[in-house]
PDB file of C-alpha atoms in Angstrom:
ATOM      1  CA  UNK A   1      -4.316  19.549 -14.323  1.00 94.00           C
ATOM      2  CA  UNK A   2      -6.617  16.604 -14.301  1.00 96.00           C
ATOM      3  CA  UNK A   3      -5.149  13.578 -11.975  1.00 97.00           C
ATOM      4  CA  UNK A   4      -6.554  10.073 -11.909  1.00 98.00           C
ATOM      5  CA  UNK A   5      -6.652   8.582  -8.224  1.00 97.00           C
ATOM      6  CA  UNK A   6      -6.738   4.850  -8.388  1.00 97.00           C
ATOM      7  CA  UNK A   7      -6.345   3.788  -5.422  1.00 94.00           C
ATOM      8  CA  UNK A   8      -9.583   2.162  -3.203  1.00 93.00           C
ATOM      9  CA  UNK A   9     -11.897   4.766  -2.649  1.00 91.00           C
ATOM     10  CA  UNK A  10     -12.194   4.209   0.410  1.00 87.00           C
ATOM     11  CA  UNK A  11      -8.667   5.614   1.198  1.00 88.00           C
ATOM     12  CA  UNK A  12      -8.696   8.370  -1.623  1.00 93.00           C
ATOM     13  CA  UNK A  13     -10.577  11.065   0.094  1.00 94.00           C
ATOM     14  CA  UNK A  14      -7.254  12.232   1.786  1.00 93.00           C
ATOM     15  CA  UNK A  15      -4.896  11.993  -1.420  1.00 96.00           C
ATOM     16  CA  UNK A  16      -7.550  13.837  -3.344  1.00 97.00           C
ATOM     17  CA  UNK A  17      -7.746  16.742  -0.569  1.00 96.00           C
ATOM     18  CA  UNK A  18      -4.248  17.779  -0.946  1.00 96.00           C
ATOM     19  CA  UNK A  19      -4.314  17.560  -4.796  1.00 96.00           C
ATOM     20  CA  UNK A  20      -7.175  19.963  -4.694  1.00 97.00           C
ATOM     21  CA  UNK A  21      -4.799  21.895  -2.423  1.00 96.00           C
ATOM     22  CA  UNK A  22      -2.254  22.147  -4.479  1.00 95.00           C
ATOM     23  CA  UNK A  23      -4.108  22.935  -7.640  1.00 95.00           C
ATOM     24  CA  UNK A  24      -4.933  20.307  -9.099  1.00 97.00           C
ATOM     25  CA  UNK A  25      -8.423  18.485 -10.096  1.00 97.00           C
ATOM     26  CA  UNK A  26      -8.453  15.100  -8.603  1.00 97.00           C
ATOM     27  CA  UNK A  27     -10.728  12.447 -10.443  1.00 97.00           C
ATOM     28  CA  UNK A  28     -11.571   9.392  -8.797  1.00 97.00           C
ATOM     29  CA  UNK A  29     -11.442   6.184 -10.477  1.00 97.00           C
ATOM     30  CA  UNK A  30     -10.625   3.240  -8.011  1.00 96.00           C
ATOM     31  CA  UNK A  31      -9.151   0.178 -10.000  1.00 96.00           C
ATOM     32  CA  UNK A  32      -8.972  -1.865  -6.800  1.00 93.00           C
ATOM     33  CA  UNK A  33     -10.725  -2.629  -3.312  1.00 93.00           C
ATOM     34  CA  UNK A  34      -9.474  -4.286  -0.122  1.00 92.00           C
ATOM     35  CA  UNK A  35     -11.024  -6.898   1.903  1.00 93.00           C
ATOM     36  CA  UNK A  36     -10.471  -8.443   4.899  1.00 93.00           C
ATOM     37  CA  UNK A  37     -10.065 -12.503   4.644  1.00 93.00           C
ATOM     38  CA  UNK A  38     -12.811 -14.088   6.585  1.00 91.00           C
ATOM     39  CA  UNK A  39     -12.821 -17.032   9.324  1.00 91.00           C
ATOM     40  CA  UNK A  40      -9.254 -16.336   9.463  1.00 93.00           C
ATOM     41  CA  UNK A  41      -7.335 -19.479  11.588  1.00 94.00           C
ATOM     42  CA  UNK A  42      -4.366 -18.700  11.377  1.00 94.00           C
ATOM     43  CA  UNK A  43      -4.701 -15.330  12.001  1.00 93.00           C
ATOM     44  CA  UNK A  44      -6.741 -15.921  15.386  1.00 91.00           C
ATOM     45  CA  UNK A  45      -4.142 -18.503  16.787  1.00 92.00           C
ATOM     46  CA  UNK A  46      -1.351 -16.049  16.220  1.00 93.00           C
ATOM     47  CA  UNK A  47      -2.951 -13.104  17.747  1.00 90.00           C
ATOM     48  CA  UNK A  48      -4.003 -15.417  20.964  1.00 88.00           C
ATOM     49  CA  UNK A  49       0.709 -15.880  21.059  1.00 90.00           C
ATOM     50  CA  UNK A  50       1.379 -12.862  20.478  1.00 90.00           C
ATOM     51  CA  UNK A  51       4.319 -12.680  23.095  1.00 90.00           C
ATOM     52  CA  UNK A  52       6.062 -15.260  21.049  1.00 93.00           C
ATOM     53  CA  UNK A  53       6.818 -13.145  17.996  1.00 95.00           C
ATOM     54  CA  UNK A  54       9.792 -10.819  18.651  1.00 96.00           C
ATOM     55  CA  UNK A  55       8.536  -8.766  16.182  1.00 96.00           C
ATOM     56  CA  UNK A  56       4.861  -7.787  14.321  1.00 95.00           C
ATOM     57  CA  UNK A  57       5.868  -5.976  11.378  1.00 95.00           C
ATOM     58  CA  UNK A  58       3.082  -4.030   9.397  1.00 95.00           C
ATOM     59  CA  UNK A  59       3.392  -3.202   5.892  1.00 90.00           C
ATOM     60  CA  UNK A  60       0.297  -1.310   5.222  1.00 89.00           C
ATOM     61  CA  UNK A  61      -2.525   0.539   7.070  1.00 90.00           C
ATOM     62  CA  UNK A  62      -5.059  -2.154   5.303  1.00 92.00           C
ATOM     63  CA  UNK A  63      -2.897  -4.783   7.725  1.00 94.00           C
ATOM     64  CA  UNK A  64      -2.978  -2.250  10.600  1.00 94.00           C
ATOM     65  CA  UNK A  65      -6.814  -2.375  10.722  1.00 92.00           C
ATOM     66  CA  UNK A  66      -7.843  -5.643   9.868  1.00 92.00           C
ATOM     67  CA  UNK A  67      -5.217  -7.017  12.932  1.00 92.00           C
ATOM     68  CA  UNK A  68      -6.417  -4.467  15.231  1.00 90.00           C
ATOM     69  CA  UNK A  69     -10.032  -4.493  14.760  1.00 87.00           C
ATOM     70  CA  UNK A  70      -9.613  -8.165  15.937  1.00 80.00           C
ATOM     71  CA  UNK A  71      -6.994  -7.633  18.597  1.00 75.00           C
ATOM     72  CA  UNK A  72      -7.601  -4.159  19.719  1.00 62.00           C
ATOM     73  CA  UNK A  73     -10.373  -5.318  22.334  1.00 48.00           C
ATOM     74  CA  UNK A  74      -7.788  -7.877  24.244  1.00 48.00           C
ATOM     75  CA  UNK A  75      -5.128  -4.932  24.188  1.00 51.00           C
ATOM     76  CA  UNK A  76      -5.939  -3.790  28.057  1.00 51.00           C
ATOM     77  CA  UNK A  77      -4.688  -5.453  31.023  1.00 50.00           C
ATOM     78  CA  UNK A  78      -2.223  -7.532  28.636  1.00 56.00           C
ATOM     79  CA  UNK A  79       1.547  -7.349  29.133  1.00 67.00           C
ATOM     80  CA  UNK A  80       2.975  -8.000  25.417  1.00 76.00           C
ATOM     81  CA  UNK A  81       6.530  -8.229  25.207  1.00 86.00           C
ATOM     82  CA  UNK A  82       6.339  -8.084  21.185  1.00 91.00           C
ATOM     83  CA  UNK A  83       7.362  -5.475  19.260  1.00 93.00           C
ATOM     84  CA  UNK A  84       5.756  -3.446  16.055  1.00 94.00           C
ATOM     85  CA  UNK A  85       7.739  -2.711  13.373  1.00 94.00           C
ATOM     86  CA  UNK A  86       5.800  -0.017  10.550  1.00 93.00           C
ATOM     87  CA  UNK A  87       6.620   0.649   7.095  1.00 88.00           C
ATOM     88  CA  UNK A  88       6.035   4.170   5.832  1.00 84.00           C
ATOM     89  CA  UNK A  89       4.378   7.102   8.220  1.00 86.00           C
ATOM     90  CA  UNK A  90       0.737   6.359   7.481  1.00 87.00           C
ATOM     91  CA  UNK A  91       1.157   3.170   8.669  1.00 91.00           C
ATOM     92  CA  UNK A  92       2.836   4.037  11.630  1.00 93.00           C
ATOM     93  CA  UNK A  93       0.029   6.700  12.320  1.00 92.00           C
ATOM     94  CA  UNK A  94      -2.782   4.216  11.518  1.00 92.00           C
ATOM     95  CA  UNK A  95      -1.261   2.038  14.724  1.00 92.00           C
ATOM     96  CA  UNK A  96      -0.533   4.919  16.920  1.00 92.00           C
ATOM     97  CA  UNK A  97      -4.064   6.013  16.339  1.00 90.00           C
ATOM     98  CA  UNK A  98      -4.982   2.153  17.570  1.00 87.00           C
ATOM     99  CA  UNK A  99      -2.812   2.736  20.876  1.00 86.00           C
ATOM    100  CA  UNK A 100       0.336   0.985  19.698  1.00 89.00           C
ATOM    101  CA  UNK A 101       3.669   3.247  19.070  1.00 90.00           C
ATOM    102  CA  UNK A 102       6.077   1.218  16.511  1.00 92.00           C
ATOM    103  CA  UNK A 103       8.883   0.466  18.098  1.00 93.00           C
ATOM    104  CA  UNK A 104      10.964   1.082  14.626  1.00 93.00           C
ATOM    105  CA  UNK A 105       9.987   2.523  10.994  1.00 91.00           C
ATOM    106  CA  UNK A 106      12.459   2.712   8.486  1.00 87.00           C
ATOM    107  CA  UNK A 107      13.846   5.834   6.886  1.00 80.00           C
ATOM    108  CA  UNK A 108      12.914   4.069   3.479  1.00 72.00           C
ATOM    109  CA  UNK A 109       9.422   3.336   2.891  1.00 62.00           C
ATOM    110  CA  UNK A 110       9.763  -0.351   1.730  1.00 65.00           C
ATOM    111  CA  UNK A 111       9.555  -3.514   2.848  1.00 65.00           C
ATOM    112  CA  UNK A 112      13.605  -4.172   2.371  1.00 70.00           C
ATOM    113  CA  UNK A 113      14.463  -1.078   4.219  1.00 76.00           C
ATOM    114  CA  UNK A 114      12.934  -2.620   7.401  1.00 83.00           C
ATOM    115  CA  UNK A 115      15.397  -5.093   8.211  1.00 86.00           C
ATOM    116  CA  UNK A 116      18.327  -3.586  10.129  1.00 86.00           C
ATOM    117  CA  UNK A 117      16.244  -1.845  12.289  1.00 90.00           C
ATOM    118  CA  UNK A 118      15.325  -5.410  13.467  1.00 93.00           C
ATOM    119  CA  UNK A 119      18.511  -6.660  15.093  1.00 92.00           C
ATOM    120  CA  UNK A 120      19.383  -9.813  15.677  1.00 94.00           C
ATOM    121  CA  UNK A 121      16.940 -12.160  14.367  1.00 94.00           C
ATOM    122  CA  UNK A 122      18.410 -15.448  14.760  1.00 96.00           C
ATOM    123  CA  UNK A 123      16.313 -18.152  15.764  1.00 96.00           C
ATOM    124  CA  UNK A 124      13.099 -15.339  16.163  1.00 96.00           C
ATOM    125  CA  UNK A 125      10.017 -15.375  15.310  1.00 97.00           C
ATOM    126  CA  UNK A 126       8.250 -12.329  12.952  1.00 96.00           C
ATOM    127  CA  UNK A 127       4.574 -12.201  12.380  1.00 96.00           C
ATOM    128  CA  UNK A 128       4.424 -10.790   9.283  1.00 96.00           C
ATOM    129  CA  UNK A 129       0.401  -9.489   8.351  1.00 95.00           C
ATOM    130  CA  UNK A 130       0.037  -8.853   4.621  1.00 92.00           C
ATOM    131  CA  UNK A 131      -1.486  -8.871   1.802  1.00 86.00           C
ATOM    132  CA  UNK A 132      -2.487 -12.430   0.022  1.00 84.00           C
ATOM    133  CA  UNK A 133      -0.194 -11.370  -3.149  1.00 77.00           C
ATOM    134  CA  UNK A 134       2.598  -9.746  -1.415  1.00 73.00           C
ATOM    135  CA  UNK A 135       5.942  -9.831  -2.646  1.00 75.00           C
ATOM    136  CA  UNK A 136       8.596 -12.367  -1.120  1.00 84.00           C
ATOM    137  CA  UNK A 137      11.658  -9.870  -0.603  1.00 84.00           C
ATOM    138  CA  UNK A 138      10.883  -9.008   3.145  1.00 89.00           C
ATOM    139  CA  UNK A 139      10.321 -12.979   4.495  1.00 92.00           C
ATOM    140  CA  UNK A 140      13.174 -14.049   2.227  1.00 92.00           C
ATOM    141  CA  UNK A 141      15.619 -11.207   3.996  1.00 91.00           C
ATOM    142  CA  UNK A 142      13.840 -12.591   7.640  1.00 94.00           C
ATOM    143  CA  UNK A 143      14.678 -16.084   6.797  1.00 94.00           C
ATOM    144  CA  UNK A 144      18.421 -15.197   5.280  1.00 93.00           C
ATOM    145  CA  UNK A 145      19.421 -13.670   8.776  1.00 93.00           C
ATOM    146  CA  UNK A 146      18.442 -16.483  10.622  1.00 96.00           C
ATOM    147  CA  UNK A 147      14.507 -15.744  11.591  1.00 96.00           C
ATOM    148  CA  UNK A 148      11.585 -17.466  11.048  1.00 97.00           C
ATOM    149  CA  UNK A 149       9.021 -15.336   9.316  1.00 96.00           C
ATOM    150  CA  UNK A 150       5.236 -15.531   9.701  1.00 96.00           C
ATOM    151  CA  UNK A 151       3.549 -14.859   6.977  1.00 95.00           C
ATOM    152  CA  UNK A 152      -0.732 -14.665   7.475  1.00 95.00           C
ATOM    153  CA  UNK A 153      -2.905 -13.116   3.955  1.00 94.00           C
ATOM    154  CA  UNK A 154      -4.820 -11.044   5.986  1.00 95.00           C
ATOM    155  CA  UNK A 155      -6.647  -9.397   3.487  1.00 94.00           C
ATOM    156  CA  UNK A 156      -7.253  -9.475  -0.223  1.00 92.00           C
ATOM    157  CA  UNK A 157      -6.791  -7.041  -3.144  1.00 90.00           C
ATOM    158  CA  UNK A 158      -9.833  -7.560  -5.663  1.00 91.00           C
ATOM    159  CA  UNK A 159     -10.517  -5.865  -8.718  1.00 92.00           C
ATOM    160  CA  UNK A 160     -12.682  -3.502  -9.633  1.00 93.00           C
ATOM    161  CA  UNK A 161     -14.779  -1.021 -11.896  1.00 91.00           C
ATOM    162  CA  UNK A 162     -14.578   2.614 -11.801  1.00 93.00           C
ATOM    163  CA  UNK A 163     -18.055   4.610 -12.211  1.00 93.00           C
ATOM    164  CA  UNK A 164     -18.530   6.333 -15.403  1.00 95.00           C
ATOM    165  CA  UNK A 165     -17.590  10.021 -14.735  1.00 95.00           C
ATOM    166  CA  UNK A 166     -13.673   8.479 -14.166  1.00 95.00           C
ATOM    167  CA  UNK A 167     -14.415   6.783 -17.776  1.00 96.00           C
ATOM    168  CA  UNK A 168     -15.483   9.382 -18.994  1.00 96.00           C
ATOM    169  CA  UNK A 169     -12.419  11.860 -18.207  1.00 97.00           C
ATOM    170  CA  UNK A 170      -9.697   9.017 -19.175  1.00 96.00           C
ATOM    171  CA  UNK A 171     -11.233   8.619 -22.745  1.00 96.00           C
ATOM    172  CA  UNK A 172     -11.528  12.516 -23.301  1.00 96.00           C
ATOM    173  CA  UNK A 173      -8.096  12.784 -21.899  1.00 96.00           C
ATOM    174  CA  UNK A 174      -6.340  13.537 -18.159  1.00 97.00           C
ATOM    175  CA  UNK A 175      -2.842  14.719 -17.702  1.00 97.00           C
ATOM    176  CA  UNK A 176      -1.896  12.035 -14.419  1.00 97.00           C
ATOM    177  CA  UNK A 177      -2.842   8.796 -13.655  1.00 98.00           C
ATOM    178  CA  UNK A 178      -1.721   8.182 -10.481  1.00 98.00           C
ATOM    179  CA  UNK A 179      -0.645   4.335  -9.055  1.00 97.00           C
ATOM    180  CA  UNK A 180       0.353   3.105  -5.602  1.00 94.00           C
ATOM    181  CA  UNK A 181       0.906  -0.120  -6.101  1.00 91.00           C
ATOM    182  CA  UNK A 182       1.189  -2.891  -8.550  1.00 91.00           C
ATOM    183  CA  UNK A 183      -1.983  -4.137  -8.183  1.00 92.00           C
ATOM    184  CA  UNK A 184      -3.234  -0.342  -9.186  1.00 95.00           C
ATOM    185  CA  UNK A 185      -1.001  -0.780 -12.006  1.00 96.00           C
ATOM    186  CA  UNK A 186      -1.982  -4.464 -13.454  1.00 94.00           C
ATOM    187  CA  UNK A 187      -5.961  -3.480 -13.029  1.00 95.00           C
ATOM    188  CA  UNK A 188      -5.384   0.129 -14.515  1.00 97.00           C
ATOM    189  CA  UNK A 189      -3.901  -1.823 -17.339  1.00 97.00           C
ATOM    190  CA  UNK A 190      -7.134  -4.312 -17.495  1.00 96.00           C
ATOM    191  CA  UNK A 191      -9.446  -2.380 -16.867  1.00 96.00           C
ATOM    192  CA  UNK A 192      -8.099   0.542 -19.818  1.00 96.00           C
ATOM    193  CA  UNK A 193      -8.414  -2.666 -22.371  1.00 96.00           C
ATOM    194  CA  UNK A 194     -11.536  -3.356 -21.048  1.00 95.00           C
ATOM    195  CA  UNK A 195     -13.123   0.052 -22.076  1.00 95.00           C
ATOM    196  CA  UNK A 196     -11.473   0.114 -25.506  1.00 95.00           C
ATOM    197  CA  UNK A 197      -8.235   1.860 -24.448  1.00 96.00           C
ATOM    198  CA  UNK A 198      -5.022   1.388 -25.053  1.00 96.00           C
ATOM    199  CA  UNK A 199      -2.730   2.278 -21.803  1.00 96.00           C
ATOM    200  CA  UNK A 200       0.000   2.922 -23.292  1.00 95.00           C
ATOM    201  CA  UNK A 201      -1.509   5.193 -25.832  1.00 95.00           C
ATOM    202  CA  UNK A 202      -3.938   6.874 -23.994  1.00 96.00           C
ATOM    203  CA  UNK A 203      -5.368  10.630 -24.942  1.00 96.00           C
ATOM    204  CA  UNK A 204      -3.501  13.554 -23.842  1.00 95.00           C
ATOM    205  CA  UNK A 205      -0.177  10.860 -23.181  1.00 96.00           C
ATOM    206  CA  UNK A 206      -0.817  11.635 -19.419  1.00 97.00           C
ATOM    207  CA  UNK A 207       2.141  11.154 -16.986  1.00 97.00           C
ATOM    208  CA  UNK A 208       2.259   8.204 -14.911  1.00 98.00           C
ATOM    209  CA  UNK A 209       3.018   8.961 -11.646  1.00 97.00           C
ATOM    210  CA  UNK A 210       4.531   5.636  -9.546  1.00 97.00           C
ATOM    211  CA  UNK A 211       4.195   6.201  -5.393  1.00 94.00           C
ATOM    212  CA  UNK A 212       7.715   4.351  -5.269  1.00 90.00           C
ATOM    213  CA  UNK A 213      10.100   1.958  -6.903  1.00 90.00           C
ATOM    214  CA  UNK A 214       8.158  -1.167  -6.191  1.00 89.00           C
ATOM    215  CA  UNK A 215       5.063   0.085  -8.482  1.00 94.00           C
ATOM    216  CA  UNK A 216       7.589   1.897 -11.033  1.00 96.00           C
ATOM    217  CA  UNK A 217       9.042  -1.368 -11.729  1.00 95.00           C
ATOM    218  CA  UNK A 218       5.251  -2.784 -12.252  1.00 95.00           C
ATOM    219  CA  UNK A 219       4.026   0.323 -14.707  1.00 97.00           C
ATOM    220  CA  UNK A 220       7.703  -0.784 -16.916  1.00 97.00           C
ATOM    221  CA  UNK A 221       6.279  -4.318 -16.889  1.00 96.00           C
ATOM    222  CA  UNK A 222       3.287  -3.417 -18.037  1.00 97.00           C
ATOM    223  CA  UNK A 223       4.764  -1.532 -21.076  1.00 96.00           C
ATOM    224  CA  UNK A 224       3.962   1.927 -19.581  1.00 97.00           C
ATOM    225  CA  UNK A 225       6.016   4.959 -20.060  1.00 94.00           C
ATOM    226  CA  UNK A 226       6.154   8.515 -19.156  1.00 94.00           C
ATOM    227  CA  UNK A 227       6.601   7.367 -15.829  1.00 97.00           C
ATOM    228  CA  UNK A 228       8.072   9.875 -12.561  1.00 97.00           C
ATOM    229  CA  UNK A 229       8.260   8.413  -9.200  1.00 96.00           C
ATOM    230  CA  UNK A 230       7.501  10.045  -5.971  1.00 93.00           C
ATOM    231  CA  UNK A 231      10.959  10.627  -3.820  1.00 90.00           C
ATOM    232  CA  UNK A 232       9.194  10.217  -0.785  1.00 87.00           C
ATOM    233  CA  UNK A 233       6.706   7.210  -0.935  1.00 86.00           C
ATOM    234  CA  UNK A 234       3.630   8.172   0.203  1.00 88.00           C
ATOM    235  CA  UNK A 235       0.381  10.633  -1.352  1.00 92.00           C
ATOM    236  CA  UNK A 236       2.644  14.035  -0.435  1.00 92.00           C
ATOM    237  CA  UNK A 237       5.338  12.609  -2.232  1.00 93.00           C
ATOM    238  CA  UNK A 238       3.097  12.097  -5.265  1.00 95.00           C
ATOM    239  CA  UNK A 239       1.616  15.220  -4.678  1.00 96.00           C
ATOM    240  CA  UNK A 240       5.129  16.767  -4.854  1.00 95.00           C
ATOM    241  CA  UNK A 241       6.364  15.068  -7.864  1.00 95.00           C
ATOM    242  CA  UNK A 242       3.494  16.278  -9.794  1.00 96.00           C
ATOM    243  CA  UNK A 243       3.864  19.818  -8.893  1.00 95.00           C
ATOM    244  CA  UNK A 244       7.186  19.510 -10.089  1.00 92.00           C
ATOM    245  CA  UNK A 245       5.602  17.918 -13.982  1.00 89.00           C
ATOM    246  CA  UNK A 246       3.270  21.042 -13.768  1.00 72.00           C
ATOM    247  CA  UNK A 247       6.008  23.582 -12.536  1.00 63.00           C
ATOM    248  CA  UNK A 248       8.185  21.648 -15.892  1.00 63.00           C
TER     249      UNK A 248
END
């Protein structure tokens, strides 16, 4: 089986290592990259008050490095009484490979999940490093139990092309396209009509396999079907799921 990774490729080494594992032939064809947000005030001014967040919650490794390559070096010989909150095991790793051990990650690998492990939040402050498009549900559910979320863009997801062998497969046909977010899934989309396809009538009517609920909800906005999600959200949980359409 032919499966589409397109996720940054600078984070699809690992994903496509335990498809070829399993079986399966992993093609690359990154629809999006990350980068970190320059000159970044705000950013700088939290990280120098620290101590008066109860909480830095991290939603993503991207997140995890860009805060740490700037605060990592002030780490020794400072007493922080903050804690870190991590959403989903590879971000917990990428921070306990920095030093830091989360203080809480959520049995659920989204952003809603994260709030009872939290406690009492009233009148507290949560830093809050993300993405500059990031979805609203976590700060809303910060602010509704009385905290005052922190939100920082501390890095950007921009578009971009795929090189021509990934074309090349999608238009003679693959049998998974695999998405992790919904920015993988809204440039997919763009960047199919860009090369004369139509994603929702592709060749070979590949699968569409969704990391979690979040990005299946963006692939059904988008028109797509044929769609499985991933019971646990991460790359083994896609792995899983596709095993299972191959197994089928």
């Amino acid at each position: 089986m032919k499966v589409l990774i397109t996720r940054p490729r600078s984070q699809a080494d690992d994903f496509a290592d335990k498809l070829r594992f399993a079986g399966f032939e992993p093609i690359y064809f990154p629809v999006i990259e990350i980068r970190p947000i320059e000159d970044n005030v705000a950013l700088d001014r939290a990280l120098e008050k620290l101590n008066c967040y109860e909480w830095v919650v991290f939603t993503s490794v991207n997140a995890v490095d860009v805060v740490l390559d700037k605060f990592s070096p002030s780490l020794k010989g400072v007493r922080l009484s903050v804690k870190f909150a991590a959403i989903g095991p590879k971000t917990a790793e990428a921070l306990q490979v920095r030093g830091v051990t989360p203080d809480f990650v959520p049995e659920e690998y989204v952003a809603e999940a994260i709030l009872p492990g939290l406690g009492d939040l009233l009148g507290k402050w949560v830093l809050l490093p993300r993405a500059e498009i990031a979805r609203k549900a976590l700060p809303e559910a910060i602010f509704n139990a009385g905290g005052i979320p922190h939100e920082i863009s501390v890095y950007k997801t921009l578009p971009t092309q795929p090189g021509i062998e990934g074309l090349d497969a999608l238009k003679s046909g693959v049998d998974v396209v695999t998405l992790t977010s919904p920015s993988t899934v809204q440039n997919f989309v763009a960047v199919s009509k860009q090369h004369g396809l139509d994603p929702i009538n592709l060749p070979k009517n590949p699968w569409f396999a969704c990391i979690g609920p979040i990005t299946e909800q963006a692939a059904k906005e988008e028109g797509l079907v044929n769609l499985v999600v991933a019971k646990e959200y991460t790359t083994n949980g896609l792995t899983e799921v596709i095993s299972h359409l191959e197994a089928s």
